[in-house]
PDB file of C-alpha atoms in Angstrom:
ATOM      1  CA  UNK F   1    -286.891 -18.118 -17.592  1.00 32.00           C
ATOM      2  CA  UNK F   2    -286.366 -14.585 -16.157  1.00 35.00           C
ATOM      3  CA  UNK F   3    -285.555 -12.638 -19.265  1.00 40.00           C
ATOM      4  CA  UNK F   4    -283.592  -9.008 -19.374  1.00 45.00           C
ATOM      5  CA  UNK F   5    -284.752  -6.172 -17.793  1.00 41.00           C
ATOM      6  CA  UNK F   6    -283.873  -2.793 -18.887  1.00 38.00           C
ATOM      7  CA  UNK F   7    -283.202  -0.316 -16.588  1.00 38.00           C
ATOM      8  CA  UNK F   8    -284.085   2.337 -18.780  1.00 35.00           C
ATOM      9  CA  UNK F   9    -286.498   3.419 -22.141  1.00 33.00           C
ATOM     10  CA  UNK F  10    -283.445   4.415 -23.720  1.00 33.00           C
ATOM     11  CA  UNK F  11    -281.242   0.965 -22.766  1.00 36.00           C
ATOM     12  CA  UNK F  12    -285.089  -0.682 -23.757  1.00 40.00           C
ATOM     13  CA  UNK F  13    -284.812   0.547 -26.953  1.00 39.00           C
ATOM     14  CA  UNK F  14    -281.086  -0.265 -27.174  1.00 41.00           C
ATOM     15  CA  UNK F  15    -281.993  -4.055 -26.072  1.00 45.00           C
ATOM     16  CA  UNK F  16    -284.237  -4.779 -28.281  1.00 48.00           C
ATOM     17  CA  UNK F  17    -282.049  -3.606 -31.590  1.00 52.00           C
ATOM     18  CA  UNK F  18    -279.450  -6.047 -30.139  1.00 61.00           C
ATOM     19  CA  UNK F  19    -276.835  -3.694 -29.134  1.00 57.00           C
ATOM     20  CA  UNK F  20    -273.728  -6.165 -28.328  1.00 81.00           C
ATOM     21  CA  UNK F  21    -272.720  -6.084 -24.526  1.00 88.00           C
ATOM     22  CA  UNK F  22    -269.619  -5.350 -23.989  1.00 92.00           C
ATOM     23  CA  UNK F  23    -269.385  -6.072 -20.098  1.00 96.00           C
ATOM     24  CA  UNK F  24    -271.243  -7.229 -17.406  1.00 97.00           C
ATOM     25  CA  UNK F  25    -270.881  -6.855 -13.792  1.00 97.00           C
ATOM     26  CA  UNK F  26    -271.835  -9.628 -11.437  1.00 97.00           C
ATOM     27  CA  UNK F  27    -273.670  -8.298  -8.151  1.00 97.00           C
ATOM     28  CA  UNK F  28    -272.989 -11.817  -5.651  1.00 94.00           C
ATOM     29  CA  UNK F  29    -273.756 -12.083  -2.102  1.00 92.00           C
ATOM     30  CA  UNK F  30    -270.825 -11.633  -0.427  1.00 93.00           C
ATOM     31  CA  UNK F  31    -272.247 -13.257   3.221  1.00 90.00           C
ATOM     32  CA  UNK F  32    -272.891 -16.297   1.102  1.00 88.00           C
ATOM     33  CA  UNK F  33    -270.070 -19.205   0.786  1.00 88.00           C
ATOM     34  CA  UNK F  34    -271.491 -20.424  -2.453  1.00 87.00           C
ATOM     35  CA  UNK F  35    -271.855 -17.391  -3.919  1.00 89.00           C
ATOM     36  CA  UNK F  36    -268.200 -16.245  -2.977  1.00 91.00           C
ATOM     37  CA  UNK F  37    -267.225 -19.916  -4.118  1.00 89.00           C
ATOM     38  CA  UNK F  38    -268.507 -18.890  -7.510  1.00 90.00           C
ATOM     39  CA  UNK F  39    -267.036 -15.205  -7.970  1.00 94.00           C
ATOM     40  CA  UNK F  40    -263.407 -16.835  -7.538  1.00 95.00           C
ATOM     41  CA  UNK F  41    -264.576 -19.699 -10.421  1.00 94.00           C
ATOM     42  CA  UNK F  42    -265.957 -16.717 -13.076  1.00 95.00           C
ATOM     43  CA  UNK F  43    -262.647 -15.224 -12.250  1.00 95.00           C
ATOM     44  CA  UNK F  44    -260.890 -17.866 -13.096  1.00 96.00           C
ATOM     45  CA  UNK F  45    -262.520 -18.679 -16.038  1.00 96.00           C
ATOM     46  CA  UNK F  46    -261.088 -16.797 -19.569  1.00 97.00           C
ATOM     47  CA  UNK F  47    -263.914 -14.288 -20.307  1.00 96.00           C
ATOM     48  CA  UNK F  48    -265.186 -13.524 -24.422  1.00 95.00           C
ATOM     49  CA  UNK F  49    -267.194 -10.473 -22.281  1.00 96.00           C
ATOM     50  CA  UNK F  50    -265.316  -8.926 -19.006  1.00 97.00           C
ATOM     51  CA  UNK F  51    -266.688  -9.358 -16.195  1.00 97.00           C
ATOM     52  CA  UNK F  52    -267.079  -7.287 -13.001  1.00 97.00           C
ATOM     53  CA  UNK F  53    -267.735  -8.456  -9.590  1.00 97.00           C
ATOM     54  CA  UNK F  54    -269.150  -6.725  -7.194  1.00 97.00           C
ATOM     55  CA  UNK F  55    -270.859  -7.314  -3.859  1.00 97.00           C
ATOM     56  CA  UNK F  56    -274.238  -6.904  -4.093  1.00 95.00           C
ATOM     57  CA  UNK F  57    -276.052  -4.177  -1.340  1.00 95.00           C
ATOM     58  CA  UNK F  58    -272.354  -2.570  -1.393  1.00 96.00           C
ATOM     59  CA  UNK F  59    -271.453   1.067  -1.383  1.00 96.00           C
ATOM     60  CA  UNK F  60    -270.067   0.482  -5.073  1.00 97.00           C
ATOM     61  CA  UNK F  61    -273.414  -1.311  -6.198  1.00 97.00           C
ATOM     62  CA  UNK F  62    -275.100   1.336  -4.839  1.00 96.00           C
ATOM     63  CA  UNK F  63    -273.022   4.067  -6.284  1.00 97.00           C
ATOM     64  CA  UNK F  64    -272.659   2.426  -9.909  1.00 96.00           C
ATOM     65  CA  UNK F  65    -276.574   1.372 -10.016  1.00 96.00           C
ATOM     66  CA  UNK F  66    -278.413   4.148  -7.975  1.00 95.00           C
ATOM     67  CA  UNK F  67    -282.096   2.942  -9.207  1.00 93.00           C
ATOM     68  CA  UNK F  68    -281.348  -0.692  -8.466  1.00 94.00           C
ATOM     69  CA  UNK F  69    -283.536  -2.281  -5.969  1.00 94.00           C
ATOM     70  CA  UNK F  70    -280.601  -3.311  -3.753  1.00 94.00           C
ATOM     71  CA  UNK F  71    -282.846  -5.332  -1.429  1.00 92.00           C
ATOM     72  CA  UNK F  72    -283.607  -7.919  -4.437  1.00 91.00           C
ATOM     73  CA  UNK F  73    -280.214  -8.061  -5.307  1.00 92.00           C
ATOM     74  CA  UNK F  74    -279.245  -9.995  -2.147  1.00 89.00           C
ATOM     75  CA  UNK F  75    -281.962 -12.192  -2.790  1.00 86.00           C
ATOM     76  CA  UNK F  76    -281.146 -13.212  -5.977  1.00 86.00           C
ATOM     77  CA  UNK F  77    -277.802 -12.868  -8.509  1.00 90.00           C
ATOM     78  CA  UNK F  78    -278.749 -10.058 -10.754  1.00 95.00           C
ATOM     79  CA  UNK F  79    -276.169  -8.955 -13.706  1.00 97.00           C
ATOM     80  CA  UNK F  80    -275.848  -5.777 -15.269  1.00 97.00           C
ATOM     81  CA  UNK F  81    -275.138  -5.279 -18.697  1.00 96.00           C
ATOM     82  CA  UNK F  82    -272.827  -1.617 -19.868  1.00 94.00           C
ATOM     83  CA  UNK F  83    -275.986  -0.665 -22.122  1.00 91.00           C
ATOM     84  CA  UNK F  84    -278.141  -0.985 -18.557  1.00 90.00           C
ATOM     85  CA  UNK F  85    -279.712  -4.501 -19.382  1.00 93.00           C
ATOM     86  CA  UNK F  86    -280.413  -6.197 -15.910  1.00 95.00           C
ATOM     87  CA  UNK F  87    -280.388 -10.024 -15.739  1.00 95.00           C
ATOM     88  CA  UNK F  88    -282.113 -11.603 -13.152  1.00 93.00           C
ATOM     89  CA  UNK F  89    -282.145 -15.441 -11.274  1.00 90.00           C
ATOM     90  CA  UNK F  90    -281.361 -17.998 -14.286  1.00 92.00           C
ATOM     91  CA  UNK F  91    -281.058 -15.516 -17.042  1.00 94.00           C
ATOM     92  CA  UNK F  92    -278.147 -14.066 -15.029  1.00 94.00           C
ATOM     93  CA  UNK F  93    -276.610 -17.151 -14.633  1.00 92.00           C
ATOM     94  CA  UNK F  94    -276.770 -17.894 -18.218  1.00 95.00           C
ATOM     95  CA  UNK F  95    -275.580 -14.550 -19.162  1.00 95.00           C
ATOM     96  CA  UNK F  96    -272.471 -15.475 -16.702  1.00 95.00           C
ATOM     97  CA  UNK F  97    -271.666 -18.529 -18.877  1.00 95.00           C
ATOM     98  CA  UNK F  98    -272.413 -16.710 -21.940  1.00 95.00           C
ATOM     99  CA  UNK F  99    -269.662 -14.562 -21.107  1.00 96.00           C
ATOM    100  CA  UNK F 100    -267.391 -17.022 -20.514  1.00 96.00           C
ATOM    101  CA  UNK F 101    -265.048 -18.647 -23.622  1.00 95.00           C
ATOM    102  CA  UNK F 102    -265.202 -22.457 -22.661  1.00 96.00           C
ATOM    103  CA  UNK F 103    -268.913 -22.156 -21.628  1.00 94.00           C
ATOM    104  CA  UNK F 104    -270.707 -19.883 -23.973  1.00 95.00           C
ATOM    105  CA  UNK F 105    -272.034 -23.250 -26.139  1.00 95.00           C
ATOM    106  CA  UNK F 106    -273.754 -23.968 -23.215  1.00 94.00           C
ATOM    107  CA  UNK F 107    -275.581 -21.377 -22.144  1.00 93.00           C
ATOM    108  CA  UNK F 108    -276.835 -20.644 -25.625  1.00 94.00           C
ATOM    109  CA  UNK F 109    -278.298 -24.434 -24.826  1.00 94.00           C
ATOM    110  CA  UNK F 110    -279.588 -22.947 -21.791  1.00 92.00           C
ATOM    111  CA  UNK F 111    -281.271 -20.486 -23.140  1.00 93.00           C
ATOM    112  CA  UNK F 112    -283.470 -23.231 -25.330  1.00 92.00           C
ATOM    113  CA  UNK F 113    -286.552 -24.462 -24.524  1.00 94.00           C
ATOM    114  CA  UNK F 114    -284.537 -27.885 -24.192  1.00 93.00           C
ATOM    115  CA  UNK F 115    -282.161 -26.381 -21.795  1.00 90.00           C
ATOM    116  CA  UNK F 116    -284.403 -24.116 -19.865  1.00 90.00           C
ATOM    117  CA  UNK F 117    -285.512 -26.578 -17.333  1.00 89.00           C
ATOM    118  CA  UNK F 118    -281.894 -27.769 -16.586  1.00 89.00           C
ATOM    119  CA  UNK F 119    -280.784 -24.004 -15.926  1.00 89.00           C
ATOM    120  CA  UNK F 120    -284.019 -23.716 -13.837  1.00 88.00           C
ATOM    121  CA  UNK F 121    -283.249 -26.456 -11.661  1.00 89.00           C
ATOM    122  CA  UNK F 122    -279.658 -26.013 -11.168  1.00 87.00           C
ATOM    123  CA  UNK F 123    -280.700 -22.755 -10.147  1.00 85.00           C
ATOM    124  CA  UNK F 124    -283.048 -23.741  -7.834  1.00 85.00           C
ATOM    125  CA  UNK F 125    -281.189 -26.080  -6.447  1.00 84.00           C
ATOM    126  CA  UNK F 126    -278.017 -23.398  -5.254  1.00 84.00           C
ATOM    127  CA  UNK F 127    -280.872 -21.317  -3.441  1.00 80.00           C
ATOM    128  CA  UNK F 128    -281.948 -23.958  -1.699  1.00 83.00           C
ATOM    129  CA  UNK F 129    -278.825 -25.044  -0.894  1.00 80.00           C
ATOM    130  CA  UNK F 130    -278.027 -21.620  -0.044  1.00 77.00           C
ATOM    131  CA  UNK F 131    -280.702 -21.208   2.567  1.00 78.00           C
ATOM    132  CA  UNK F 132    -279.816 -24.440   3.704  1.00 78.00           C
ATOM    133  CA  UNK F 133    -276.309 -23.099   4.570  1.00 74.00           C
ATOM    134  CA  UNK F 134    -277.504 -19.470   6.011  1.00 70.00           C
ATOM    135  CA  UNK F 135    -280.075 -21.498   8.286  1.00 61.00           C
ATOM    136  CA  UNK F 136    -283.284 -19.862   9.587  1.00 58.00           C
ATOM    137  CA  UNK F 137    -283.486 -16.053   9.666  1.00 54.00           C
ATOM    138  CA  UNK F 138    -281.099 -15.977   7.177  1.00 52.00           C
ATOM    139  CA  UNK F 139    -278.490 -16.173   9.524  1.00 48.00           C
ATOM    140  CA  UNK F 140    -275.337 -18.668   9.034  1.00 44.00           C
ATOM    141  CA  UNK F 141    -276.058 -22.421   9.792  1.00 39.00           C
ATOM    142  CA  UNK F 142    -275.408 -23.701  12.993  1.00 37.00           C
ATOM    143  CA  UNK F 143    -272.080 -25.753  13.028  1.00 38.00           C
ATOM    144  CA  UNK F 144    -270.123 -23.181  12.144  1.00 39.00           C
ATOM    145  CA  UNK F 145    -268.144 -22.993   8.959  1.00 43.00           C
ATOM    146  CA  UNK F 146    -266.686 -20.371   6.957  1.00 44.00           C
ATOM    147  CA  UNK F 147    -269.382 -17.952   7.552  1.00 45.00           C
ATOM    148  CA  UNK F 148    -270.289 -18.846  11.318  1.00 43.00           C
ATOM    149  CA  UNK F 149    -270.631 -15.360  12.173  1.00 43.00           C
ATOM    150  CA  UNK F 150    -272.789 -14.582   9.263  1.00 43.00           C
ATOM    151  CA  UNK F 151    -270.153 -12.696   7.580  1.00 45.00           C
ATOM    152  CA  UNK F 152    -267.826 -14.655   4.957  1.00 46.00           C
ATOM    153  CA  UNK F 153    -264.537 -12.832   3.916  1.00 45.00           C
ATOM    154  CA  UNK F 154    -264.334 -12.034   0.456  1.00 44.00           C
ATOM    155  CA  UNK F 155    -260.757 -11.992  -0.208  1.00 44.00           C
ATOM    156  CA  UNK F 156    -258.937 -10.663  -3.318  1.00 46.00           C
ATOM    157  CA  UNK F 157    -258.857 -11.859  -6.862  1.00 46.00           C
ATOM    158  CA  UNK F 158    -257.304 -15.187  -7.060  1.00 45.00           C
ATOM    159  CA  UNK F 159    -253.874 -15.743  -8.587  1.00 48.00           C
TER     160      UNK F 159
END
């Protein structure tokens, strides 16, 4: 399991004495259905820790996390803690479901050795479905779809 990754000696420091986060913001592909699919579900979900979503390689991901690899945040879902903890691959998605009310049980199963392989493969298992969908080249499958131009529309908050 991919575990935290400070952004910074001080937020290191911070991580390690436990300091409570107290939001989180979600950087999601916004060319990708799933992930789009997903950002309307963690909206919809009642949150114990807000959450923030925001597409990843964006203007406003750039501007709030300036020494962010950007590149590696369209590869994978990273999450961003306020104290500057960064949550990679399946320790972002459990820290999603952490955040949630109804799921937070579960990802502090996750985060077992017991649970670990189960968060692993479900993981694995939405990238490959994921590439599946984008087709070679990382462009859109053929077939069309929601994102047949390559570009999926990321509309507003639901409700």
């Amino acid at each position: 399991m991919t575990t935290a990754e400070p952004a910074t000696a001080t937020t290191a420091v911070a991580a390690r004495r436990g300091t409570p986060v107290g939001r989180l913001t979600v950087l999601y592909d916004a060319d990708c259905p799933l992930c789009v699919h997903l950002r309307h579900w963690l909206l919809r979900q009642p949150q114990l820790v807000p959450l923030d979503l925001v597409p990843a390689g964006s203007e406003r991901a750039r501007q709030l996390f300036p020494e962010l690899d950007h590149a590696s945040t369209l590869r994978e879902i990273t999450v961003i803690g306020d104290r500057g903890q960064v949550y990679r691959a399946t320790a972002a998605w459990i820290v999603c479901l952490w955040a949630l009310a109804e799921h937070r049980p579960r990802a502090h199963w996750l985060a077992t050795p017991a649970g670990q392989p189960f968060a692993r493969a479900a993981v694995l298992a939405a990238a490959k479905w994921r590439e599946a969908l984008r087709g070679p080249g990382g462009e859109a499958g053929p077939g069309g779809g929601p994102c047949a131009d390559g570009h999926c529309e990321v509309p507003g908050p639901p409700g």
